[in-house]
């Protein structure tokens, strides 16, 4: 018999079954899941769903019967599997028996290479038990302190692990769904570090605010940064934007450029924007999404004269043609087919111009394709447009792929991957 954990299918079935069936009817299924999980860790990286056995295990098995399973699950070498098990044990801490609590406490005390990640799992969980916080830090109420106090108490390695565990970055931290808990301490800590450009984790925390900050938080952050940090913030925000879809943050960008203008940094920032904007924009209308409608948007538009001229001329020509077709005031008859032929000639002329001096955005080529199809189409001309679009799209994708992520070179020191080499499986 095979089962599917994809998208939580088995998890959902068991959740429903627990509500309607007696616990003893599900014991064997839970035990089989636990044993299967341990076998598969030797040759596969398991996801959050397959690893999320603790909740149903606690709901179905009696404490004495589940203790040995929990001991096996928390004792696997694989760090990813351990942090998911620990996350759920911490979540249900108050429902654990004394031996189970001691099991978790003992696991955290082991001298393993990944002990920092295990501790970070507990400290960044939604509501870490004070007993465990005290065990790990020496102060049960530490997480109520300031970012500086927590940083100092944890030390650089554990503090960085906590920030990364909370953010879910780098992978596989996101994969295991231990990130972005409801613990109120860590958003506050991240926000504080993001306002301190001298901190080693400034970049990661700044990008966290750009990605997941509350409404208006990034704008406030841009306002709060010292002038000396504006170029650093610009590079972080530009690389972040280059690597993601959407997340335009136009108000924050506008404010950053306003501050750059006052600091004499605007030209340098626009040089940086010009170098990579083909990887950010797909259509010329994206300029408004990115920089609004003011002077900064106009400056960005000035980098795209061929795209702009083609689109404006195309719109004007189409409007004129449509006006002729729709006009009832004129006695002159208009031949729709002849007008469509003229439009195709016009589009062909624009394509020829762009083949000599290409536009920068694939969306401009798309607009030509759509206009051509509205005029009856031309397979040969459309193929030429497609070739131009592909070249623009290739450039767009190459630039996107070149983006520098703040977590790219961060090693997961001490992390244990249990997967065996193919010859060992």
Coordinates of C-alpha atoms in Angstrom, one line a residue, residues 52-289:
X52 CA 4.8 16.4 11.0
X53 CA 4.0 13.3 12.9
X54 CA 4.2 14.6 16.4
X55 CA 0.7 16.2 16.6
X56 CA -1.2 13.0 15.5
X57 CA 1.1 10.8 17.6
X58 CA 0.3 12.8 20.7
X59 CA -3.4 12.7 19.9
X60 CA -3.5 8.9 19.4
X61 CA -0.9 7.1 21.4
X62 CA -0.7 6.7 25.2
X63 CA 2.4 8.3 26.8
X64 CA 4.1 5.0 27.5
X65 CA 3.7 3.7 24.0
X66 CA 4.7 7.0 22.3
X67 CA 7.8 7.7 24.3
X68 CA 10.0 5.2 22.4
X69 CA 8.8 6.5 19.1
X70 CA 9.5 10.1 20.2
X71 CA 13.0 9.0 21.4
X72 CA 13.7 7.5 17.9
X73 CA 12.3 10.5 16.1
X74 CA 14.3 13.1 18.1
X75 CA 17.4 10.9 17.9
X76 CA 17.7 10.7 14.1
X77 CA 20.9 12.2 12.7
X78 CA 19.1 14.5 10.2
X79 CA 18.9 18.1 11.5
X80 CA 15.9 19.0 9.4
X81 CA 13.9 16.1 10.8
X82 CA 14.9 16.9 14.3
X83 CA 13.9 20.6 14.1
X84 CA 10.5 19.7 12.8
X85 CA 10.0 17.2 15.6
X86 CA 11.2 19.7 18.2
X87 CA 9.0 22.4 16.8
X88 CA 5.9 20.3 17.4
X89 CA 7.1 19.1 20.8
X90 CA 7.6 22.7 21.9
X91 CA 4.2 23.6 20.5
X92 CA 2.6 20.9 22.7
X93 CA 5.0 21.3 25.6
X94 CA 2.2 21.6 28.2
X95 CA 0.6 18.3 26.9
X96 CA 3.9 16.3 27.3
X97 CA 4.5 14.0 30.2
X98 CA 7.6 14.5 32.4
X99 CA 9.6 11.9 30.6
X100 CA 8.8 13.5 27.2
X101 CA 9.7 17.0 28.5
X102 CA 13.0 15.5 29.8
X103 CA 13.6 13.9 26.4
X104 CA 13.4 17.2 24.6
X105 CA 15.5 19.0 27.3
X106 CA 18.1 16.2 27.0
X107 CA 18.2 16.5 23.2
X108 CA 18.9 20.2 23.5
X109 CA 21.8 19.5 25.9
X110 CA 23.6 17.0 23.6
X111 CA 26.9 18.1 22.2
X112 CA 26.0 17.8 18.6
X113 CA 27.4 19.8 15.7
X114 CA 23.9 21.1 15.0
X115 CA 23.0 22.1 18.5
X116 CA 22.9 25.7 17.5
X117 CA 20.1 25.0 15.0
X118 CA 18.2 23.0 17.5
X119 CA 18.4 25.8 20.1
X120 CA 17.3 28.3 17.4
X121 CA 14.2 26.2 16.7
X122 CA 13.1 26.4 20.3
X123 CA 14.0 30.1 20.8
X124 CA 12.1 31.2 17.7
X125 CA 9.1 29.0 18.2
X126 CA 5.7 30.6 18.8
X127 CA 5.8 30.3 22.6
X128 CA 9.0 28.8 23.8
X129 CA 8.7 27.2 27.3
X130 CA 10.6 29.4 29.9
X131 CA 12.2 26.2 31.3
X132 CA 13.9 25.6 27.9
X133 CA 14.7 29.3 27.4
X134 CA 16.5 29.3 30.7
X135 CA 18.3 26.1 29.9
X136 CA 19.5 27.5 26.6
X137 CA 20.3 31.1 27.7
X138 CA 20.4 31.2 31.4
X139 CA 17.5 33.7 31.6
X140 CA 13.9 32.5 31.3
X141 CA 12.7 36.0 30.4
X142 CA 15.5 36.8 28.0
X143 CA 13.2 37.2 24.9
X144 CA 11.5 40.1 26.6
X145 CA 14.7 42.1 26.4
X146 CA 16.1 44.4 23.8
X147 CA 17.7 43.2 20.6
X148 CA 21.1 44.2 22.0
X149 CA 20.5 42.3 25.2
X150 CA 19.4 39.2 23.4
X151 CA 22.3 39.4 20.9
X152 CA 24.8 39.7 23.7
X153 CA 23.3 36.9 25.7
X154 CA 23.1 34.4 22.8
X155 CA 26.4 35.1 21.2
X156 CA 27.0 35.8 17.5
X157 CA 26.5 32.2 16.3
X158 CA 23.3 31.4 18.1
X159 CA 21.8 34.8 17.5
X160 CA 22.5 34.5 13.7
X161 CA 21.0 31.0 13.7
X162 CA 17.9 32.4 15.4
X163 CA 17.5 35.2 12.8
X164 CA 17.9 32.8 10.0
X165 CA 15.6 30.2 11.5
X166 CA 12.9 32.9 12.0
X167 CA 13.4 34.1 8.4
X168 CA 13.5 30.7 6.9
X169 CA 16.6 31.7 4.9
X170 CA 18.8 30.2 3.6
X171 CA 17.2 26.9 2.5
X172 CA 16.4 24.4 3.7
X173 CA 15.1 26.5 6.6
X174 CA 12.0 27.6 4.7
X175 CA 11.4 24.1 3.5
X176 CA 10.8 22.8 7.0
X177 CA 8.2 25.5 7.8
X178 CA 9.7 26.5 11.1
X179 CA 10.0 30.1 10.0
X180 CA 7.9 33.2 10.8
X181 CA 6.3 31.9 14.0
X182 CA 3.9 34.0 16.0
X183 CA 6.6 34.8 18.6
X184 CA 6.5 38.6 19.0
X185 CA 10.1 38.9 20.0
X186 CA 11.7 38.2 16.6
X187 CA 9.9 40.7 14.4
X188 CA 10.9 43.3 17.0
X189 CA 14.5 42.1 17.0
X190 CA 14.6 42.0 13.2
X191 CA 13.3 45.5 13.0
X192 CA 15.9 46.8 15.4
X193 CA 18.8 45.1 13.5
X194 CA 17.5 46.5 10.2
X195 CA 18.0 50.0 11.6
X196 CA 21.6 49.3 12.5
X197 CA 23.8 49.2 9.3
X198 CA 26.9 48.3 11.4
X199 CA 25.4 45.0 12.5
X200 CA 26.6 41.9 10.6
X201 CA 23.0 40.8 10.1
X202 CA 21.8 44.2 8.8
X203 CA 21.4 43.0 5.2
X204 CA 19.4 40.0 6.1
X205 CA 17.1 41.9 8.4
X206 CA 16.7 44.8 6.0
X207 CA 15.6 42.3 3.3
X208 CA 13.3 40.7 5.8
X209 CA 11.5 44.0 6.3
X210 CA 11.3 44.5 2.5
X211 CA 9.8 41.1 2.1
X212 CA 7.5 40.7 5.1
X213 CA 7.4 43.9 7.0
X214 CA 4.1 45.4 8.1
X215 CA 2.5 48.0 5.9
X216 CA 4.6 51.1 6.0
X217 CA 7.4 49.5 7.9
X218 CA 9.9 49.6 5.0
X219 CA 9.1 53.3 4.4
X220 CA 9.8 54.0 8.0
X221 CA 13.0 52.1 7.9
X222 CA 14.2 54.0 4.8
X223 CA 13.4 57.3 6.7
X224 CA 15.3 56.1 9.8
X225 CA 18.6 55.0 8.1
X226 CA 21.6 57.3 8.5
X227 CA 22.7 59.0 5.3
X228 CA 25.9 56.9 5.2
X229 CA 23.8 53.7 4.8
X230 CA 21.7 54.9 1.9
X231 CA 23.8 53.3 -0.8
X232 CA 24.0 50.0 1.1
X233 CA 20.2 50.0 1.5
X234 CA 19.9 50.8 -2.2
X235 CA 22.0 47.9 -3.3
X236 CA 20.1 45.5 -1.0
X237 CA 16.7 46.8 -2.2
X238 CA 17.8 46.7 -5.8
X239 CA 19.1 43.1 -5.6
X240 CA 16.0 42.1 -3.7
X241 CA 13.8 43.5 -6.4
X242 CA 15.8 42.0 -9.2
X243 CA 15.3 38.5 -7.6
X244 CA 11.5 38.6 -7.1
X245 CA 8.2 39.2 -8.9
X246 CA 5.9 42.0 -7.6
X247 CA 6.8 43.5 -4.3
X248 CA 7.3 46.8 -6.0
X249 CA 7.4 49.0 -2.8
X250 CA 7.0 52.2 -4.8
X251 CA 6.6 54.5 -1.9
X252 CA 9.7 53.2 -0.2
X253 CA 11.7 53.5 -3.5
X254 CA 10.5 57.0 -4.0
X255 CA 11.5 58.0 -0.5
X256 CA 14.9 56.3 -0.9
X257 CA 15.6 58.3 -4.1
X258 CA 14.4 61.5 -2.5
X259 CA 17.0 61.0 0.3
X260 CA 19.6 60.1 -2.3
X261 CA 18.9 63.3 -4.2
X262 CA 19.4 65.3 -1.0
X263 CA 22.7 63.4 -0.4
X264 CA 24.0 63.8 -3.9
X265 CA 23.7 60.1 -4.6
X266 CA 20.9 60.1 -7.1
X267 CA 23.0 59.8 -10.2
X268 CA 24.9 56.8 -8.8
X269 CA 21.6 55.1 -7.9
X270 CA 20.2 55.6 -11.3
X271 CA 23.3 54.2 -12.9
X272 CA 22.8 51.1 -10.8
X273 CA 19.1 51.0 -11.8
X274 CA 19.9 51.3 -15.5
X275 CA 22.4 48.4 -15.3
X276 CA 19.8 45.9 -14.1
X277 CA 16.3 47.4 -14.8
X278 CA 15.8 45.1 -17.9
X279 CA 15.8 42.2 -15.4
X280 CA 13.1 44.0 -13.3
X281 CA 10.8 45.5 -15.9
X282 CA 8.8 43.3 -18.4
X283 CA 6.5 46.1 -19.6
X284 CA 7.0 49.8 -19.7
X285 CA 3.9 50.2 -17.5
X286 CA 5.9 48.5 -14.7
X287 CA 7.8 51.8 -14.3
X288 CA 4.7 53.2 -12.6
X289 CA 4.5 50.2 -10.3

